[in-house]
XYZ file of C-alpha atoms in Angstrom:
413
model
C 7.629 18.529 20.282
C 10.996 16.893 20.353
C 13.070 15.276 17.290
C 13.002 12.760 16.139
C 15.972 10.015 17.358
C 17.765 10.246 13.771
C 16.949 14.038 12.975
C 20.188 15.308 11.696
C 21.460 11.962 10.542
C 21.551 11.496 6.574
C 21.942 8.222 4.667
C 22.635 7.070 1.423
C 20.512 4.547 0.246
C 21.840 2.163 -2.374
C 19.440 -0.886 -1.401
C 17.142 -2.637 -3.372
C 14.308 -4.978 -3.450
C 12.353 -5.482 0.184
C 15.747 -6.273 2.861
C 18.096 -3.332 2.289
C 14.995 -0.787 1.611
C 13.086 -2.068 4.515
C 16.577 -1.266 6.840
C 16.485 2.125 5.480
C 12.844 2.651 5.512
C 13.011 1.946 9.763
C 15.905 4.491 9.415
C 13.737 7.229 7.483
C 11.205 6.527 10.167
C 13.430 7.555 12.999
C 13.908 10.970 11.565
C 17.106 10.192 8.811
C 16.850 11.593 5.793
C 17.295 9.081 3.598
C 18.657 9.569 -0.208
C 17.561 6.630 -2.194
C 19.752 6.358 -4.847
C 18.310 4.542 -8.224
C 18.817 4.787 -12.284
C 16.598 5.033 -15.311
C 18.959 2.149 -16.248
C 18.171 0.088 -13.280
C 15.671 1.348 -10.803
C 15.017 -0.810 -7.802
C 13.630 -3.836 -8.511
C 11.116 -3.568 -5.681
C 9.197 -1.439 -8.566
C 8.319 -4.269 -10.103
C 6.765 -6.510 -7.302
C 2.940 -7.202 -7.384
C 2.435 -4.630 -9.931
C 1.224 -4.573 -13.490
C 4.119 -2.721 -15.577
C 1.977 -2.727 -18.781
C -0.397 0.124 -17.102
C 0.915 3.670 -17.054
C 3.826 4.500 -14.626
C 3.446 1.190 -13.118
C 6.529 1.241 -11.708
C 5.316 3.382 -9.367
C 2.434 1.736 -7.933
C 3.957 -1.106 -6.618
C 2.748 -2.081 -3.144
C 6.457 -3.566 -2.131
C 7.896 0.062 -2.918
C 5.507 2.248 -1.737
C 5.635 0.456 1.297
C 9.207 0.173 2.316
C 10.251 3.658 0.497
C 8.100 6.129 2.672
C 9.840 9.449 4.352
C 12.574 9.266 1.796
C 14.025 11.546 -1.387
C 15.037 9.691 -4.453
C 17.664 10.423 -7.259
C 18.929 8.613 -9.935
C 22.479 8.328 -10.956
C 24.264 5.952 -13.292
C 27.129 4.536 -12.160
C 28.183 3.317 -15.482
C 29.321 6.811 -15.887
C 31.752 8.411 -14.288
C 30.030 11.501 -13.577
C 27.364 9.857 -11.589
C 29.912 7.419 -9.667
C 31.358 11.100 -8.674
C 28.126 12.468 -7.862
C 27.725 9.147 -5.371
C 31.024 9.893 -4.028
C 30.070 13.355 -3.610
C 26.817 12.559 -1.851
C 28.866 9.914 0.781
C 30.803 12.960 1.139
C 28.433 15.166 3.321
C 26.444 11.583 4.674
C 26.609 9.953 7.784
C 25.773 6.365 6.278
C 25.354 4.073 3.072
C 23.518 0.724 2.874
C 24.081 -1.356 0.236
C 22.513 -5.269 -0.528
C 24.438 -6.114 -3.738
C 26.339 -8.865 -4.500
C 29.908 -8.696 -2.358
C 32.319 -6.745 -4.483
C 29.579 -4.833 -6.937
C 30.189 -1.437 -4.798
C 33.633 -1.578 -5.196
C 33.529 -2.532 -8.940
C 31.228 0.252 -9.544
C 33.833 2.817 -7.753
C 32.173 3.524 -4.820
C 33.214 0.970 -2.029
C 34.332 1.723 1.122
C 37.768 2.426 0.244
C 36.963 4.910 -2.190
C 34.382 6.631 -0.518
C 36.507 6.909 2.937
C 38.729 8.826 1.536
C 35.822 11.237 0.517
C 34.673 10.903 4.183
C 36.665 9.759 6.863
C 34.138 9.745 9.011
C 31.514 7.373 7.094
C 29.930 4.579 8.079
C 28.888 1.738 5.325
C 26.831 -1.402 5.581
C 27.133 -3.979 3.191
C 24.075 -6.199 3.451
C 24.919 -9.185 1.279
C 23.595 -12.611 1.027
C 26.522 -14.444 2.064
C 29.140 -11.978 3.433
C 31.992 -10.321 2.252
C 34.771 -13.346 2.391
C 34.226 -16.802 2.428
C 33.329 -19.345 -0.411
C 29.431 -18.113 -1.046
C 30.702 -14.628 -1.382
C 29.629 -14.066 -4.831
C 26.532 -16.022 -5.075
C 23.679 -14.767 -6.004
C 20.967 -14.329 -2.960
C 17.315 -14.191 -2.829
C 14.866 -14.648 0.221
C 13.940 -18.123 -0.853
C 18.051 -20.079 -1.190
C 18.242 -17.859 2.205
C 15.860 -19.282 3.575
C 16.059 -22.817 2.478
C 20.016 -23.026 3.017
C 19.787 -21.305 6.867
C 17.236 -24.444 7.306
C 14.404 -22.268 8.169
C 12.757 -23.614 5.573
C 13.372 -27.796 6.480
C 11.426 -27.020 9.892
C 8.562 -25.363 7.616
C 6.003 -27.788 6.723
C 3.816 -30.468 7.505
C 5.091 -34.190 8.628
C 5.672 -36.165 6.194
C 5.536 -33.146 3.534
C 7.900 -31.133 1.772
C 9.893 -27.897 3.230
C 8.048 -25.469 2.420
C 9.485 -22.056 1.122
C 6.664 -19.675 2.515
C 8.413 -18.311 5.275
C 11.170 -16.467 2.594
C 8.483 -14.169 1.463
C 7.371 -13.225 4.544
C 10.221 -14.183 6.920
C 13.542 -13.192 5.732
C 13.251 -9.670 4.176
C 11.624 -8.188 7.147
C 13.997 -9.620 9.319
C 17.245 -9.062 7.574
C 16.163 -5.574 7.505
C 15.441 -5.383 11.278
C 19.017 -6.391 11.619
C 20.120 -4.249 9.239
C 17.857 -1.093 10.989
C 20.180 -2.213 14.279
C 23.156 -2.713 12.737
C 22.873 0.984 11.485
C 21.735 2.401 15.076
C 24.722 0.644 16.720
C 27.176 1.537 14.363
C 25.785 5.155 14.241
C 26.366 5.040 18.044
C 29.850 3.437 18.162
C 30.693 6.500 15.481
C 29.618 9.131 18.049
C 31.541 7.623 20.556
C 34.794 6.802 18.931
C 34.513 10.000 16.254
C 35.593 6.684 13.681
C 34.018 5.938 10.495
C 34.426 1.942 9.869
C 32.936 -0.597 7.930
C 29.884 -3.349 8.476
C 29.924 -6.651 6.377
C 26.615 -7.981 7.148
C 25.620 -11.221 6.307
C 21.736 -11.827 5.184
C 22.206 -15.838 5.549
C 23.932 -15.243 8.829
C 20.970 -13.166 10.264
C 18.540 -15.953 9.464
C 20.933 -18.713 10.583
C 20.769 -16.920 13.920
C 17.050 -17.298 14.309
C 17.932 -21.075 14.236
C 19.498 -20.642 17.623
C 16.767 -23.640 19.571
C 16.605 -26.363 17.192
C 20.431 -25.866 16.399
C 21.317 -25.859 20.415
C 18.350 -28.713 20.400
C 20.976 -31.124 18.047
C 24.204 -29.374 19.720
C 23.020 -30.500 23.306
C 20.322 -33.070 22.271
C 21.460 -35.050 18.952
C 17.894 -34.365 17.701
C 17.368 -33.257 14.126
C 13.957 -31.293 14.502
C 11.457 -32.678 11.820
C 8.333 -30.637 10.131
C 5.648 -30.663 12.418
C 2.889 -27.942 10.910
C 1.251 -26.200 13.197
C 2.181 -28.833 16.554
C 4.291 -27.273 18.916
C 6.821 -28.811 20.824
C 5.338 -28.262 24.281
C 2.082 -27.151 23.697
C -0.989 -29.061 23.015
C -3.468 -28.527 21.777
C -1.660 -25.731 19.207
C -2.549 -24.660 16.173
C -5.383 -23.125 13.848
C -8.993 -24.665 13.981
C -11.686 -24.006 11.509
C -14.777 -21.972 12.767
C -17.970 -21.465 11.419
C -18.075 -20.177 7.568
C -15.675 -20.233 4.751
C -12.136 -20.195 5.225
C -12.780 -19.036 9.342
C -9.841 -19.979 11.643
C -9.100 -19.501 15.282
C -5.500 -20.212 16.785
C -5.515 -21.825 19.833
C -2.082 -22.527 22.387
C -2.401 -24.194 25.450
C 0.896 -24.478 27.340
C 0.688 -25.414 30.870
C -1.961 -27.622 33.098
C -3.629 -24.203 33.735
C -4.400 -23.116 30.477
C -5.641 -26.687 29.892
C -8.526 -26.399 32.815
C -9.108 -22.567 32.327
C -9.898 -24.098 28.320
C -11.803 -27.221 29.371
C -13.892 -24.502 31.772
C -14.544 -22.793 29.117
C -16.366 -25.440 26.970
C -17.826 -25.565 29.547
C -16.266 -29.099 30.774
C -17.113 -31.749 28.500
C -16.761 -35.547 28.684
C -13.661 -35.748 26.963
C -11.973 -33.101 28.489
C -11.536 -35.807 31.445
C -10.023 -37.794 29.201
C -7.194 -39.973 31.431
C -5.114 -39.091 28.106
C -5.325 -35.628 28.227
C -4.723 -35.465 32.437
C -0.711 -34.083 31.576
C 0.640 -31.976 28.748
C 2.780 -35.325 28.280
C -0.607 -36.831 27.163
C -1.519 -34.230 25.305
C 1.174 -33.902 23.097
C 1.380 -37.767 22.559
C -2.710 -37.957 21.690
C -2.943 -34.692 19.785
C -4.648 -36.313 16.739
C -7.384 -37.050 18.837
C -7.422 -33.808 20.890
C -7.554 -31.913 17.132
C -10.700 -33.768 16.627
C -12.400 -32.741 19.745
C -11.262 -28.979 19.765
C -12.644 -28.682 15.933
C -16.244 -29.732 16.805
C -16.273 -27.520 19.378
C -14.683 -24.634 16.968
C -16.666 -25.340 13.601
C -19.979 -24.507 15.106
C -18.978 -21.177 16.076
C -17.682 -17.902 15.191
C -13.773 -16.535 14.885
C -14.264 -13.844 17.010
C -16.586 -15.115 19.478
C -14.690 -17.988 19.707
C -11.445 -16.258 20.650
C -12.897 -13.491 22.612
C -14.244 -16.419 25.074
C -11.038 -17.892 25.662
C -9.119 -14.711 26.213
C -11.917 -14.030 28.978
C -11.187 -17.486 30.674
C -7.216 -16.679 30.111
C -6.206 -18.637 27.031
C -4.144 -17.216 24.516
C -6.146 -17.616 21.296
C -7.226 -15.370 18.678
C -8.982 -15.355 15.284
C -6.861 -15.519 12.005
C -7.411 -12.754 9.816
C -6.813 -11.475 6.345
C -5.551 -8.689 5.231
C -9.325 -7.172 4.869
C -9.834 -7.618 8.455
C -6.170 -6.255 9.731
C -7.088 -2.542 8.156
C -10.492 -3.141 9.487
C -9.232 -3.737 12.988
C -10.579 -1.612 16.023
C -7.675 -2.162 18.058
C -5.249 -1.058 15.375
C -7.486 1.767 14.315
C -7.800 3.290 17.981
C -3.967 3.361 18.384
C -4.016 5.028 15.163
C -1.702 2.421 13.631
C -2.145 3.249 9.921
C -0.962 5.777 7.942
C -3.097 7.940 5.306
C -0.774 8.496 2.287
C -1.456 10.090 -1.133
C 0.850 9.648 -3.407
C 0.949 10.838 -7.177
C 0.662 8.038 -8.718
C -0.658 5.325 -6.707
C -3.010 7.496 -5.446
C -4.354 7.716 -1.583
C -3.787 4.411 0.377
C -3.064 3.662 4.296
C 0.191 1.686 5.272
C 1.251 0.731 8.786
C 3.491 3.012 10.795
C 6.156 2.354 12.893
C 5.642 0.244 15.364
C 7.281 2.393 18.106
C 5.089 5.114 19.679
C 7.498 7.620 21.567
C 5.477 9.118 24.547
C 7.409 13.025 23.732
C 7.484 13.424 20.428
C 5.013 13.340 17.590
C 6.242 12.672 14.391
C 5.557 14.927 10.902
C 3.606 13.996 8.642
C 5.078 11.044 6.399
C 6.280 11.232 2.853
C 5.103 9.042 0.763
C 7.741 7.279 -1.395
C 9.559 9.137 -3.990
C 8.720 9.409 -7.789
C 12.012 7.921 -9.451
C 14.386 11.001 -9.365
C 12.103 12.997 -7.914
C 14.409 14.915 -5.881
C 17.111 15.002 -8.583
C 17.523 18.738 -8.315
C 16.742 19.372 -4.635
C 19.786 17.184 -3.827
C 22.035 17.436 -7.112
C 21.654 21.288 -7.104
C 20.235 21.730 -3.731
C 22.833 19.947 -1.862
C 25.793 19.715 -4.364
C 25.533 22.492 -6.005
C 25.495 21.342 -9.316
C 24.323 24.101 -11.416
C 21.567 24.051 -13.960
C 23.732 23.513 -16.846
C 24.997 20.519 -15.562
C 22.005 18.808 -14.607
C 20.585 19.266 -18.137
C 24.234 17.628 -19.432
C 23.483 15.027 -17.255
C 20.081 14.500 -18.334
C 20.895 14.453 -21.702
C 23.561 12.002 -21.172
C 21.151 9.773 -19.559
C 23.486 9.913 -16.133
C 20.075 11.239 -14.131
C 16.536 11.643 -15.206
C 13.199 10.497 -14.345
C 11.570 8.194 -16.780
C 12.658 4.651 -16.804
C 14.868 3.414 -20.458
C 12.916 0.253 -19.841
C 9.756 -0.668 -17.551
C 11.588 -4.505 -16.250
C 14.757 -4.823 -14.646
């Protein structure tokens, strides 16, 4: 069995929420050990997502967490306290890489930017994931997935005509994706180190990485002078596009037709009806300009029959469709299941659940068994003592002092 791409790599994790702990998580995946790095002051606020606090450790059964925080060792330090900014310092010390996602300038207020920790460790690499960047006028504005979303204008193409943008996309769109970047930002720079034998310094931008995502309908004004609209589900080439009801409550299949082929390969597979010779419907020009009308025609067909069935057909006669599915159905799913796709995890707290690997399956090496994601301070002594050295003694000063520990001074953050 080989290693894993990141075995030997550590990182210090000082990210919060779903972005900067989703980077991290990809990075724990690889094979990094990854040291999250939390308080009883201020865990991660992740903690507190979908999750009833009021019930016993709640804070440790939320899905966001668990989810995002696999295959990695937490502590807790405060860095209102000297002795835990020196413990962070310490820790950057003998790491390869930090991640951060606060506000510009909170790392370096707290003692443990770049500058100070370089001099700790030549060597390091750090990524600051922001919201707006290190410089520049936003730099100290506050940033969430939904202003990301809505200011990068995502969110004005997100929508129906006629309707209001729509904010969806930030909970689903922009954490996910800023930690992608974030996950590649870390392999590259991780990369340029071993090459160069340089540590350096990443100012990453979360409103830059969904800006770039704008890169057609931005090149589509650049080039074209068009200001793309809200369209729902229509697509800008292909017709008919979008999600049909089927047979029984709440059913949906999503069908895209995008050439002349895919038009008579569906038309052959409803078996030709009248309307499918249609004059209107001869070009993908006419279908795009009569789609109203080709909606109607595709959802009588649809609404008598069944999701599956409905999609399974098409795929046959070589149009892309496919049912929509909830969350029920996804860990349900045969295809998933035979590629072994989830993960069985038992943790503590939150007791046994599945969550879905990594999406990379590497055809040499089988990965260990994952960790599921780590009590807060769980590993206070495996890496205060364990790693630092700190004796016994101390860590009970520190305790006491409320610097580390493992129960929460407040259940919100």
């Amino acid at each position: 069995m080989r290693r894993l791409p990141l075995e030997g790599i550590r990182v210090l994790d000082a990210t919060h929420f779903w972005a900067g702990p989703s980077a991290t998580g990809i990075l724990g995946d690889l094979g990094a050990q990854v040291v999250k790095v939390e308080s009883i002051q201020r865990y991660d606020a992740g903690r507190t997502l979908q999750v009833d606090l009021s019930q016993e450790k709640g804070y440790e059964r939320a899905p966001a967490f668990q989810a995002f925080n696999r295959n990695k060792l937490g502590v807790t330090l405060n860095l209102g306290d000297e002795r835990g900014v020196r413990a962070f310092r310490a820790l950057a010390r003998v790491s390869d890489l930090v991640m951060e996602n606060f506000s510009a300038g909170v790392m370096d207020r707290l003692g443990v930017g770049y500058q100070a920790l370089r001099r700790e460790n030549p060597t390091l690499v750090m990524i600051s994931m922001s919201g707006y960047g290190a410089t520049g006028p936003w730099r100290s504005y506050v940033a969430f997935a939904t202003p990301i979303a809505q200011v990068s204008g995502i969110a004005h193409l997100t929508g129906y005509q006629g309707g209001p943008p729509l904010s969806r996309f930030s909970a689903s769109g922009v954490d996910p994706i800023v930690g992608l970047f974030g996950a590649m930002a870390a392999l590259v720079a991780l990369h340029q180190r071993r090459r160069t034998g340089r540590g350096f310094y990443l100012d990453f931008s979360q409103h830059e990485a969904i800006v770039s995502l704008m890169g057609t309908p931005l090149m589509d004004y650049v080039l074209n002078g068009r200001n793309q609209a809200r369209q729902g589900d229509r697509n800008p080439v292909a017709a008919p596009h979008g999600c049909y009801p089927s047979r029984g409550e709440d059913r949906w299949v999503s069908i895209a037709v995008f050439n002349d082929d895919q038009w008579e390969r569906l038309c052959h597979a409803l078996e030709n009806p009248e309307w499918c010779r249609d004059r209107r419907f001869a070009d993908a020009v006419g279908r795009h300009r009569h789609q109203d009308d080709l909606d109607q025609h595709i959802t009588r067909w649809t609404s008598q029959r069944d999701a599956q069935e409905t999609a399974r057909l098409l795929q046959e006669a070589g149009v892309p469709a496919s049912p929509v599915r909830n969350c029920r159905e996804v860990l349900d799913d045969s295809h998933l299941e035979a590629r072994e796709f989830f993960l069985e995890m038992d943790h503590p707290v939150a007791g046994r659940h599945r969550q879905p690997r990594h999406p990379v399956l590497y055809s040499k090496t089988q990965p260990p068994p994952p960790r599921p994601a780590p009590l807060l301070g769980e590993h206070n002594q495996a890496i205060l003592s364990g790693l630092l050295g700190l004796s016994r003694e101390t860590l009970e000063e520190l305790e006491q002092d409320q610097v580390i520990g493992t129960v929460p001074l407040r259940t919100k953050v």
